[in-house]
């Protein structure tokens, strides 16, 4: 019996509908993709959703809660996928907060989802349910630093409550390259920067540092608040442990200011 269901399931998947496409077209106006759990906690538990202004649970929240609350989390994955799919299909057609698998304190920030009755096909529901079930955070986020533009850094820093880290560098700077290849690729360093900082890289052989920021050598790391005030300027290339200490000190000093 079990295999019959699986067969049926996969034959439906063969229609070739891409779950991610369905999400983009029909769900992304309300459900954001990935937001790290610490940021979600801060948003809901400390800031009454004023940090992110979410209209609905994020896809990583949905994926996590569905796998935890529907069927047997430790049981057969194929069976659970079918159960989750059935739940999502039912919820899309007959939304009702009473049936919700989300945390009540988070649900209180949202309206009930509008019904998709007549607006989505069975195949689309299956495809998007499977995509949500297997959804994983973007891998890049944890493997390497995601540098952003200086302009964009301020709005991000404000929105996410993070510190801006400007790396002053140039292509002829031997120590910059060395640090980029070692310390700045180290998983612990990448994890700390990704969770608490917005990294910006400025190549001073091609562009000036904005806002008259001062530097005397490459590399230099300048840490800024989201209002543009300098928290700390750190010249030189650093090994992993020393750089982690610097990052923690900066993070800590910003905490004192608040
Ligand atoms: C107009 C905004 C909107 C759109 C579009 C939307 N949703 Fe939702 N969805 C919500 C809100 C708000 C909630 C949380 C409140 C609730 O559960 O009704 C929610 C909750 C859910 C839940 C969790 C149900 C629960 O247990 O709380 C699932 C699963 C879900 N949506 C899937 C989808 C899928 C799949 C799509 C696209 C086909 C979609 N949603 C499109 C607003 C939306």
PDB file of C-alpha atoms and ligand atoms in Angstrom:
ATOM      1  CA  UNK A   1       0.000   0.000   0.000  1.00  0.00           C
ATOM      2  CA  UNK A   2       2.770   2.369   1.016  1.00  0.00           C
ATOM      3  CA  UNK A   3       4.518   1.864  -2.327  1.00  0.00           C
ATOM      4  CA  UNK A   4       1.362   2.464  -4.264  1.00  0.00           C
ATOM      5  CA  UNK A   5       1.088   5.890  -2.681  1.00  0.00           C
ATOM      6  CA  UNK A   6       4.693   6.664  -3.400  1.00  0.00           C
ATOM      7  CA  UNK A   7       4.234   5.637  -7.012  1.00  0.00           C
ATOM      8  CA  UNK A   8       1.160   7.775  -7.310  1.00  0.00           C
ATOM      9  CA  UNK A   9       2.994  10.635  -5.744  1.00  0.00           C
ATOM     10  CA  UNK A  10       5.951  10.450  -8.072  1.00  0.00           C
ATOM     11  CA  UNK A  11       3.781  10.014 -11.124  1.00  0.00           C
ATOM     12  CA  UNK A  12       2.056  13.269 -10.218  1.00  0.00           C
ATOM     13  CA  UNK A  13       5.434  14.945  -9.799  1.00  0.00           C
ATOM     14  CA  UNK A  14       6.188  13.916 -13.363  1.00  0.00           C
ATOM     15  CA  UNK A  15       3.949  16.652 -14.696  1.00  0.00           C
ATOM     16  CA  UNK A  16       7.114  18.647 -14.422  1.00  0.00           C
ATOM     17  CA  UNK A  17       5.781  21.525 -12.376  1.00  0.00           C
ATOM     18  CA  UNK A  18       8.560  23.266 -10.529  1.00  0.00           C
ATOM     19  CA  UNK A  19       7.698  23.892  -6.873  1.00  0.00           C
ATOM     20  CA  UNK A  20       9.957  26.895  -6.666  1.00  0.00           C
ATOM     21  CA  UNK A  21       8.171  28.510  -9.628  1.00  0.00           C
ATOM     22  CA  UNK A  22       4.791  27.973  -7.955  1.00  0.00           C
ATOM     23  CA  UNK A  23       6.178  29.538  -4.782  1.00  0.00           C
ATOM     24  CA  UNK A  24       7.491  32.570  -6.692  1.00  0.00           C
ATOM     25  CA  UNK A  25       4.200  33.119  -8.507  1.00  0.00           C
ATOM     26  CA  UNK A  26       1.679  32.367  -5.784  1.00  0.00           C
ATOM     27  CA  UNK A  27       3.253  32.429  -2.344  1.00  0.00           C
ATOM     28  CA  UNK A  28       6.232  34.815  -2.362  1.00  0.00           C
ATOM     29  CA  UNK A  29       4.103  37.969  -2.008  1.00  0.00           C
ATOM     30  CA  UNK A  30       3.478  36.955   1.616  1.00  0.00           C
ATOM     31  CA  UNK A  31       5.953  34.212   2.569  1.00  0.00           C
ATOM     32  CA  UNK A  32       9.584  35.353   2.544  1.00  0.00           C
ATOM     33  CA  UNK A  33      12.293  32.809   1.791  1.00  0.00           C
ATOM     34  CA  UNK A  34      14.977  32.388   4.422  1.00  0.00           C
ATOM     35  CA  UNK A  35      15.557  34.458   7.526  1.00  0.00           C
ATOM     36  CA  UNK A  36      18.045  33.135  10.110  1.00  0.00           C
ATOM     37  CA  UNK A  37      16.417  31.833  13.278  1.00  0.00           C
ATOM     38  CA  UNK A  38      18.183  34.352  15.569  1.00  0.00           C
ATOM     39  CA  UNK A  39      16.786  37.209  13.502  1.00  0.00           C
ATOM     40  CA  UNK A  40      13.297  35.696  13.559  1.00  0.00           C
ATOM     41  CA  UNK A  41      13.499  35.341  17.344  1.00  0.00           C
ATOM     42  CA  UNK A  42      14.573  38.936  17.721  1.00  0.00           C
ATOM     43  CA  UNK A  43      11.835  40.101  15.380  1.00  0.00           C
ATOM     44  CA  UNK A  44       9.008  38.286  17.136  1.00  0.00           C
ATOM     45  CA  UNK A  45      10.135  37.970  20.740  1.00  0.00           C
ATOM     46  CA  UNK A  46      11.725  41.388  21.244  1.00  0.00           C
ATOM     47  CA  UNK A  47      10.438  43.708  18.570  1.00  0.00           C
ATOM     48  CA  UNK A  48       6.804  42.774  17.882  1.00  0.00           C
ATOM     49  CA  UNK A  49       7.525  42.125  14.199  1.00  0.00           C
ATOM     50  CA  UNK A  50       8.664  45.752  13.701  1.00  0.00           C
ATOM     51  CA  UNK A  51      12.129  44.622  12.585  1.00  0.00           C
ATOM     52  CA  UNK A  52      11.071  42.562   9.562  1.00  0.00           C
ATOM     53  CA  UNK A  53       7.371  43.451   9.145  1.00  0.00           C
ATOM     54  CA  UNK A  54       6.594  39.917   8.024  1.00  0.00           C
ATOM     55  CA  UNK A  55       3.162  39.243   6.528  1.00  0.00           C
ATOM     56  CA  UNK A  56       3.368  35.483   7.022  1.00  0.00           C
ATOM     57  CA  UNK A  57       5.739  32.813   8.366  1.00  0.00           C
ATOM     58  CA  UNK A  58       8.968  32.489   6.346  1.00  0.00           C
ATOM     59  CA  UNK A  59       9.571  29.375   4.246  1.00  0.00           C
ATOM     60  CA  UNK A  60      12.217  28.068   6.651  1.00  0.00           C
ATOM     61  CA  UNK A  61       9.759  28.472   9.537  1.00  0.00           C
ATOM     62  CA  UNK A  62       7.058  26.627   7.623  1.00  0.00           C
ATOM     63  CA  UNK A  63       9.385  23.844   6.559  1.00  0.00           C
ATOM     64  CA  UNK A  64      10.659  23.335  10.092  1.00  0.00           C
ATOM     65  CA  UNK A  65       7.264  23.430  11.810  1.00  0.00           C
ATOM     66  CA  UNK A  66       5.586  21.172   9.260  1.00  0.00           C
ATOM     67  CA  UNK A  67       8.274  18.506   9.671  1.00  0.00           C
ATOM     68  CA  UNK A  68       8.022  18.775  13.444  1.00  0.00           C
ATOM     69  CA  UNK A  69       4.271  18.806  13.833  1.00  0.00           C
ATOM     70  CA  UNK A  70       2.852  16.656  11.040  1.00  0.00           C
ATOM     71  CA  UNK A  71       3.105  12.861  11.153  1.00  0.00           C
ATOM     72  CA  UNK A  72       6.096  11.197  12.778  1.00  0.00           C
ATOM     73  CA  UNK A  73       9.234  13.390  12.664  1.00  0.00           C
ATOM     74  CA  UNK A  74      11.441  10.334  13.206  1.00  0.00           C
ATOM     75  CA  UNK A  75       9.542   8.047  10.857  1.00  0.00           C
ATOM     76  CA  UNK A  76       9.645   7.342   7.154  1.00  0.00           C
ATOM     77  CA  UNK A  77      10.374  10.520   5.156  1.00  0.00           C
ATOM     78  CA  UNK A  78       8.251   9.507   2.153  1.00  0.00           C
ATOM     79  CA  UNK A  79       5.231   8.959   4.362  1.00  0.00           C
ATOM     80  CA  UNK A  80       5.756  12.222   6.182  1.00  0.00           C
ATOM     81  CA  UNK A  81       6.139  14.090   2.893  1.00  0.00           C
ATOM     82  CA  UNK A  82       2.732  12.773   1.834  1.00  0.00           C
ATOM     83  CA  UNK A  83       1.189  13.791   5.129  1.00  0.00           C
ATOM     84  CA  UNK A  84       2.685  17.269   4.889  1.00  0.00           C
ATOM     85  CA  UNK A  85       1.491  17.550   1.297  1.00  0.00           C
ATOM     86  CA  UNK A  86      -2.024  16.587   2.349  1.00  0.00           C
ATOM     87  CA  UNK A  87      -1.934  19.159   5.148  1.00  0.00           C
ATOM     88  CA  UNK A  88      -0.754  21.949   2.846  1.00  0.00           C
ATOM     89  CA  UNK A  89      -3.356  21.074   0.195  1.00  0.00           C
ATOM     90  CA  UNK A  90      -6.054  21.155   2.813  1.00  0.00           C
ATOM     91  CA  UNK A  91      -4.775  24.402   4.298  1.00  0.00           C
ATOM     92  CA  UNK A  92      -4.532  26.140   0.917  1.00  0.00           C
ATOM     93  CA  UNK A  93      -8.163  25.324   0.174  1.00  0.00           C
ATOM     94  CA  UNK A  94      -9.528  25.739   3.700  1.00  0.00           C
ATOM     95  CA  UNK A  95      -7.238  27.979   5.749  1.00  0.00           C
ATOM     96  CA  UNK A  96      -8.144  28.110   9.402  1.00  0.00           C
ATOM     97  CA  UNK A  97      -5.858  29.248  12.186  1.00  0.00           C
ATOM     98  CA  UNK A  98      -7.374  26.577  14.450  1.00  0.00           C
ATOM     99  CA  UNK A  99      -5.553  23.974  12.328  1.00  0.00           C
ATOM    100  CA  UNK A 100      -2.294  25.892  12.311  1.00  0.00           C
ATOM    101  CA  UNK A 101       1.051  24.246  12.999  1.00  0.00           C
ATOM    102  CA  UNK A 102       2.752  27.581  13.713  1.00  0.00           C
ATOM    103  CA  UNK A 103       3.508  28.908  17.195  1.00  0.00           C
ATOM    104  CA  UNK A 104       0.477  30.794  18.564  1.00  0.00           C
ATOM    105  CA  UNK A 105       2.552  33.795  19.672  1.00  0.00           C
ATOM    106  CA  UNK A 106       3.829  34.158  16.098  1.00  0.00           C
ATOM    107  CA  UNK A 107       0.438  33.567  14.490  1.00  0.00           C
ATOM    108  CA  UNK A 108      -0.982  36.477  16.460  1.00  0.00           C
ATOM    109  CA  UNK A 109       0.953  38.841  14.148  1.00  0.00           C
ATOM    110  CA  UNK A 110      -0.734  37.483  11.030  1.00  0.00           C
ATOM    111  CA  UNK A 111      -4.128  37.476   9.379  1.00  0.00           C
ATOM    112  CA  UNK A 112      -5.555  34.145   8.325  1.00  0.00           C
ATOM    113  CA  UNK A 113      -4.209  33.113   4.933  1.00  0.00           C
ATOM    114  CA  UNK A 114      -6.687  33.726   2.087  1.00  0.00           C
ATOM    115  CA  UNK A 115      -8.078  30.558   0.484  1.00  0.00           C
ATOM    116  CA  UNK A 116      -6.637  29.376  -2.836  1.00  0.00           C
ATOM    117  CA  UNK A 117      -9.836  27.551  -3.812  1.00  0.00           C
ATOM    118  CA  UNK A 118     -10.092  27.634  -7.618  1.00  0.00           C
ATOM    119  CA  UNK A 119      -6.777  29.486  -7.879  1.00  0.00           C
ATOM    120  CA  UNK A 120      -4.297  26.616  -7.743  1.00  0.00           C
ATOM    121  CA  UNK A 121      -4.198  23.156  -9.330  1.00  0.00           C
ATOM    122  CA  UNK A 122      -3.563  19.865  -7.499  1.00  0.00           C
ATOM    123  CA  UNK A 123      -0.247  19.506  -9.303  1.00  0.00           C
ATOM    124  CA  UNK A 124       0.869  22.978  -8.286  1.00  0.00           C
ATOM    125  CA  UNK A 125      -0.042  22.268  -4.670  1.00  0.00           C
ATOM    126  CA  UNK A 126       1.918  19.015  -4.698  1.00  0.00           C
ATOM    127  CA  UNK A 127       4.937  20.619  -6.293  1.00  0.00           C
ATOM    128  CA  UNK A 128       5.047  23.556  -3.894  1.00  0.00           C
ATOM    129  CA  UNK A 129       4.428  21.315  -0.865  1.00  0.00           C
ATOM    130  CA  UNK A 130       7.357  19.095  -1.829  1.00  0.00           C
ATOM    131  CA  UNK A 131       9.543  22.142  -2.367  1.00  0.00           C
ATOM    132  CA  UNK A 132       8.648  23.538   1.087  1.00  0.00           C
ATOM    133  CA  UNK A 133       9.252  20.155   2.717  1.00  0.00           C
ATOM    134  CA  UNK A 134      12.772  19.863   1.315  1.00  0.00           C
ATOM    135  CA  UNK A 135      13.570  23.555   1.637  1.00  0.00           C
ATOM    136  CA  UNK A 136      17.081  24.257   2.930  1.00  0.00           C
ATOM    137  CA  UNK A 137      18.673  27.597   3.803  1.00  0.00           C
ATOM    138  CA  UNK A 138      20.871  28.935   1.021  1.00  0.00           C
ATOM    139  CA  UNK A 139      24.198  27.148   1.459  1.00  0.00           C
ATOM    140  CA  UNK A 140      26.262  30.097   0.278  1.00  0.00           C
ATOM    141  CA  UNK A 141      25.216  32.061   3.302  1.00  0.00           C
ATOM    142  CA  UNK A 142      27.221  29.872   5.644  1.00  0.00           C
ATOM    143  CA  UNK A 143      30.169  29.025   3.382  1.00  0.00           C
ATOM    144  CA  UNK A 144      31.472  32.392   2.382  1.00  0.00           C
ATOM    145  CA  UNK A 145      30.965  36.038   3.173  1.00  0.00           C
ATOM    146  CA  UNK A 146      28.218  37.790   1.278  1.00  0.00           C
ATOM    147  CA  UNK A 147      29.653  41.221   0.560  1.00  0.00           C
ATOM    148  CA  UNK A 148      27.131  43.968  -0.178  1.00  0.00           C
ATOM    149  CA  UNK A 149      27.348  47.523  -1.585  1.00  0.00           C
ATOM    150  CA  UNK A 150      28.116  50.323   0.804  1.00  0.00           C
ATOM    151  CA  UNK A 151      24.724  51.980   0.118  1.00  0.00           C
ATOM    152  CA  UNK A 152      22.768  48.799   0.630  1.00  0.00           C
ATOM    153  CA  UNK A 153      24.702  48.005   3.810  1.00  0.00           C
ATOM    154  CA  UNK A 154      23.027  50.785   5.799  1.00  0.00           C
ATOM    155  CA  UNK A 155      19.443  49.736   5.150  1.00  0.00           C
ATOM    156  CA  UNK A 156      20.365  46.098   5.840  1.00  0.00           C
ATOM    157  CA  UNK A 157      22.233  46.989   9.030  1.00  0.00           C
ATOM    158  CA  UNK A 158      19.245  48.972  10.247  1.00  0.00           C
ATOM    159  CA  UNK A 159      16.705  46.344   9.308  1.00  0.00           C
ATOM    160  CA  UNK A 160      18.644  43.419  10.791  1.00  0.00           C
ATOM    161  CA  UNK A 161      20.252  45.240  13.728  1.00  0.00           C
ATOM    162  CA  UNK A 162      23.795  44.480  12.523  1.00  0.00           C
ATOM    163  CA  UNK A 163      27.137  46.295  12.402  1.00  0.00           C
ATOM    164  CA  UNK A 164      28.747  47.265   9.084  1.00  0.00           C
ATOM    165  CA  UNK A 165      32.267  45.921   8.534  1.00  0.00           C
ATOM    166  CA  UNK A 166      34.181  47.684   5.761  1.00  0.00           C
ATOM    167  CA  UNK A 167      37.224  45.852   4.497  1.00  0.00           C
ATOM    168  CA  UNK A 168      39.653  48.335   2.920  1.00  0.00           C
ATOM    169  CA  UNK A 169      41.650  46.363   0.386  1.00  0.00           C
ATOM    170  CA  UNK A 170      43.525  46.524  -2.917  1.00  0.00           C
ATOM    171  CA  UNK A 171      44.521  43.872  -5.438  1.00  0.00           C
ATOM    172  CA  UNK A 172      48.247  44.557  -4.986  1.00  0.00           C
ATOM    173  CA  UNK A 173      48.077  44.131  -1.220  1.00  0.00           C
ATOM    174  CA  UNK A 174      49.730  40.833  -0.376  1.00  0.00           C
ATOM    175  CA  UNK A 175      48.443  40.680   3.196  1.00  0.00           C
ATOM    176  CA  UNK A 176      44.869  41.445   2.104  1.00  0.00           C
ATOM    177  CA  UNK A 177      44.902  38.508  -0.281  1.00  0.00           C
ATOM    178  CA  UNK A 178      46.452  36.268   2.324  1.00  0.00           C
ATOM    179  CA  UNK A 179      43.812  37.181   4.885  1.00  0.00           C
ATOM    180  CA  UNK A 180      41.007  36.783   2.335  1.00  0.00           C
ATOM    181  CA  UNK A 181      42.290  33.294   1.540  1.00  0.00           C
ATOM    182  CA  UNK A 182      42.640  32.196   5.165  1.00  0.00           C
ATOM    183  CA  UNK A 183      40.982  34.072   8.043  1.00  0.00           C
ATOM    184  CA  UNK A 184      38.072  35.436   6.015  1.00  0.00           C
ATOM    185  CA  UNK A 185      37.273  31.939   4.708  1.00  0.00           C
ATOM    186  CA  UNK A 186      37.419  30.278   8.104  1.00  0.00           C
ATOM    187  CA  UNK A 187      33.974  28.815   8.986  1.00  0.00           C
ATOM    188  CA  UNK A 188      33.961  30.302  12.524  1.00  0.00           C
ATOM    189  CA  UNK A 189      34.853  33.751  11.229  1.00  0.00           C
ATOM    190  CA  UNK A 190      32.319  33.497   8.400  1.00  0.00           C
ATOM    191  CA  UNK A 191      29.626  32.371  10.844  1.00  0.00           C
ATOM    192  CA  UNK A 192      30.244  35.237  13.270  1.00  0.00           C
ATOM    193  CA  UNK A 193      30.410  37.883  10.537  1.00  0.00           C
ATOM    194  CA  UNK A 194      27.301  36.484   8.814  1.00  0.00           C
ATOM    195  CA  UNK A 195      25.260  36.553  11.987  1.00  0.00           C
ATOM    196  CA  UNK A 196      26.261  39.953  13.410  1.00  0.00           C
ATOM    197  CA  UNK A 197      27.885  42.041  10.665  1.00  0.00           C
ATOM    198  CA  UNK A 198      27.213  43.309   7.155  1.00  0.00           C
ATOM    199  CA  UNK A 199      30.497  42.956   5.251  1.00  0.00           C
ATOM    200  CA  UNK A 200      31.429  45.541   2.594  1.00  0.00           C
ATOM    201  CA  UNK A 201      34.638  45.358   0.548  1.00  0.00           C
ATOM    202  CA  UNK A 202      36.142  48.548  -0.852  1.00  0.00           C
ATOM    203  CA  UNK A 203      39.016  48.275  -3.348  1.00  0.00           C
ATOM    204  CA  UNK A 204      40.808  51.584  -2.763  1.00  0.00           C
ATOM    205  CA  UNK A 205      42.807  51.253  -5.968  1.00  0.00           C
ATOM    206  CA  UNK A 206      39.508  51.758  -7.834  1.00  0.00           C
ATOM    207  CA  UNK A 207      37.203  53.710  -5.543  1.00  0.00           C
ATOM    208  CA  UNK A 208      37.418  56.158  -2.687  1.00  0.00           C
ATOM    209  CA  UNK A 209      36.192  55.323   0.755  1.00  0.00           C
ATOM    210  CA  UNK A 210      32.798  56.948   1.237  1.00  0.00           C
ATOM    211  CA  UNK A 211      32.031  59.609   3.861  1.00  0.00           C
ATOM    212  CA  UNK A 212      35.685  60.603   4.319  1.00  0.00           C
ATOM    213  CA  UNK A 213      36.413  57.488   6.317  1.00  0.00           C
ATOM    214  CA  UNK A 214      40.060  57.380   7.355  1.00  0.00           C
ATOM    215  CA  UNK A 215      42.523  54.595   6.636  1.00  0.00           C
ATOM    216  CA  UNK A 216      46.312  54.456   6.513  1.00  0.00           C
ATOM    217  CA  UNK A 217      47.126  50.983   5.235  1.00  0.00           C
ATOM    218  CA  UNK A 218      45.588  47.927   3.593  1.00  0.00           C
ATOM    219  CA  UNK A 219      43.952  45.919   4.879  1.00  0.00           C
ATOM    220  CA  UNK A 220      42.022  48.002   7.371  1.00  0.00           C
ATOM    221  CA  UNK A 221      38.701  47.038   8.886  1.00  0.00           C
ATOM    222  CA  UNK A 222      36.291  49.838   9.750  1.00  0.00           C
ATOM    223  CA  UNK A 223      33.248  48.997  11.838  1.00  0.00           C
ATOM    224  CA  UNK A 224      30.239  51.314  11.607  1.00  0.00           C
ATOM    225  CA  UNK A 225      26.875  51.641  13.229  1.00  0.00           C
ATOM    226  CA  UNK A 226      23.855  51.773  10.936  1.00  0.00           C
ATOM    227  CA  UNK A 227      23.800  55.574  11.502  1.00  0.00           C
ATOM    228  CA  UNK A 228      27.318  55.833  10.014  1.00  0.00           C
ATOM    229  CA  UNK A 229      29.266  56.467  13.214  1.00  0.00           C
ATOM    230  CA  UNK A 230      32.601  54.652  13.478  1.00  0.00           C
ATOM    231  CA  UNK A 231      32.723  52.045  16.240  1.00  0.00           C
ATOM    232  CA  UNK A 232      36.313  50.971  15.654  1.00  0.00           C
ATOM    233  CA  UNK A 233      39.079  51.089  13.040  1.00  0.00           C
ATOM    234  CA  UNK A 234      41.413  48.100  12.957  1.00  0.00           C
ATOM    235  CA  UNK A 235      44.445  48.242  10.620  1.00  0.00           C
ATOM    236  CA  UNK A 236      46.353  45.136   9.568  1.00  0.00           C
ATOM    237  CA  UNK A 237      45.911  41.496   8.610  1.00  0.00           C
ATOM    238  CA  UNK A 238      44.906  39.080  11.350  1.00  0.00           C
ATOM    239  CA  UNK A 239      44.946  35.379  12.088  1.00  0.00           C
ATOM    240  CA  UNK A 240      41.693  33.636  12.924  1.00  0.00           C
ATOM    241  CA  UNK A 241      41.766  33.778  16.744  1.00  0.00           C
ATOM    242  CA  UNK A 242      42.815  37.413  16.981  1.00  0.00           C
ATOM    243  CA  UNK A 243      40.268  38.447  14.398  1.00  0.00           C
ATOM    244  CA  UNK A 244      37.502  36.590  16.240  1.00  0.00           C
ATOM    245  CA  UNK A 245      38.479  38.460  19.416  1.00  0.00           C
ATOM    246  CA  UNK A 246      38.324  41.782  17.553  1.00  0.00           C
ATOM    247  CA  UNK A 247      34.899  40.965  16.118  1.00  0.00           C
ATOM    248  CA  UNK A 248      33.559  39.995  19.533  1.00  0.00           C
ATOM    249  CA  UNK A 249      34.922  43.192  21.095  1.00  0.00           C
ATOM    250  CA  UNK A 250      33.268  45.316  18.425  1.00  0.00           C
ATOM    251  CA  UNK A 251      29.995  43.473  18.853  1.00  0.00           C
ATOM    252  CA  UNK A 252      30.245  43.959  22.588  1.00  0.00           C
ATOM    253  CA  UNK A 253      31.108  47.669  22.380  1.00  0.00           C
ATOM    254  CA  UNK A 254      28.038  48.250  20.234  1.00  0.00           C
ATOM    255  CA  UNK A 255      25.948  46.524  22.891  1.00  0.00           C
ATOM    256  CA  UNK A 256      27.267  48.976  25.523  1.00  0.00           C
ATOM    257  CA  UNK A 257      26.194  51.952  23.488  1.00  0.00           C
ATOM    258  CA  UNK A 258      22.536  51.012  23.353  1.00  0.00           C
TER     259      UNK A 258
HETATM  260  C1  LIG B   1      -1.864  36.897   0.928  1.00  0.00           C
HETATM  261  C2  LIG B   1      -0.765  36.346   1.677  1.00  0.00           C
HETATM  262  C3  LIG B   1      -0.458  34.859   1.534  1.00  0.00           C
HETATM  263  C4  LIG B   1      -0.213  34.153   0.375  1.00  0.00           C
HETATM  264  C5  LIG B   1      -0.227  34.672  -1.064  1.00  0.00           C
HETATM  265  C6  LIG B   1       0.107  32.813   0.797  1.00  0.00           C
HETATM  266  N1  LIG B   1       0.049  32.708   2.154  1.00  0.00           N
HETATM  267 FE1  LIG B   1       0.410  31.045   3.286  1.00  0.00          FE
HETATM  268  N2  LIG B   1      -0.013  32.046   4.965  1.00  0.00           N
HETATM  269  C7  LIG B   1      -0.301  33.384   5.037  1.00  0.00           C
HETATM  270  C8  LIG B   1      -0.472  33.759   6.430  1.00  0.00           C
HETATM  271  C9  LIG B   1      -0.798  35.156   6.932  1.00  0.00           C
HETATM  272  C10 LIG B   1      -0.268  32.600   7.192  1.00  0.00           C
HETATM  273  C11 LIG B   1      -0.296  32.460   8.705  1.00  0.00           C
HETATM  274  C12 LIG B   1      -1.687  32.451   9.230  1.00  0.00           C
HETATM  275  C13 LIG B   1      -2.405  31.219   8.863  1.00  0.00           C
HETATM  276  O1  LIG B   1      -1.902  30.123   9.154  1.00  0.00           O
HETATM  277  O2  LIG B   1      -3.489  31.321   8.277  1.00  0.00           O
HETATM  278  C14 LIG B   1       0.016  31.546   6.234  1.00  0.00           C
HETATM  279  C15 LIG B   1       0.268  30.230   6.588  1.00  0.00           C
HETATM  280  C16 LIG B   1       0.640  29.231   5.715  1.00  0.00           C
HETATM  281  C17 LIG B   1       0.963  27.893   6.107  1.00  0.00           C
HETATM  282  C18 LIG B   1       0.954  27.338   7.493  1.00  0.00           C
HETATM  283  C19 LIG B   1      -0.379  27.016   7.925  1.00  0.00           C
HETATM  284  C20 LIG B   1      -0.362  26.941   9.396  1.00  0.00           C
HETATM  285  O3  LIG B   1      -0.334  25.846   9.908  1.00  0.00           O
HETATM  286  O4  LIG B   1      -0.372  27.994  10.051  1.00  0.00           O
HETATM  287  C21 LIG B   1       1.298  27.218   4.971  1.00  0.00           C
HETATM  288  C22 LIG B   1       1.727  25.763   4.863  1.00  0.00           C
HETATM  289  C23 LIG B   1       1.206  28.149   3.880  1.00  0.00           C
HETATM  290  N3  LIG B   1       0.805  29.367   4.366  1.00  0.00           N
HETATM  291  C24 LIG B   1       1.487  27.839   2.581  1.00  0.00           C
HETATM  292  C25 LIG B   1       1.318  28.731   1.518  1.00  0.00           C
HETATM  293  C26 LIG B   1       1.599  28.392   0.150  1.00  0.00           C
HETATM  294  C27 LIG B   1       2.119  27.055  -0.320  1.00  0.00           C
HETATM  295  C28 LIG B   1       1.309  29.495  -0.599  1.00  0.00           C
HETATM  296  C29 LIG B   1       1.380  29.648  -2.108  1.00  0.00           C
HETATM  297  C30 LIG B   1       0.668  28.671  -2.871  1.00  0.00           C
HETATM  298  C31 LIG B   1       0.836  30.536   0.304  1.00  0.00           C
HETATM  299  N4  LIG B   1       0.878  30.032   1.586  1.00  0.00           N
HETATM  300  C32 LIG B   1       0.435  31.789  -0.080  1.00  0.00           C
HETATM  301  C33 LIG B   1      -0.432  34.261   3.997  1.00  0.00           C
HETATM  302  C34 LIG B   1      -0.283  33.947   2.659  1.00  0.00           C
END
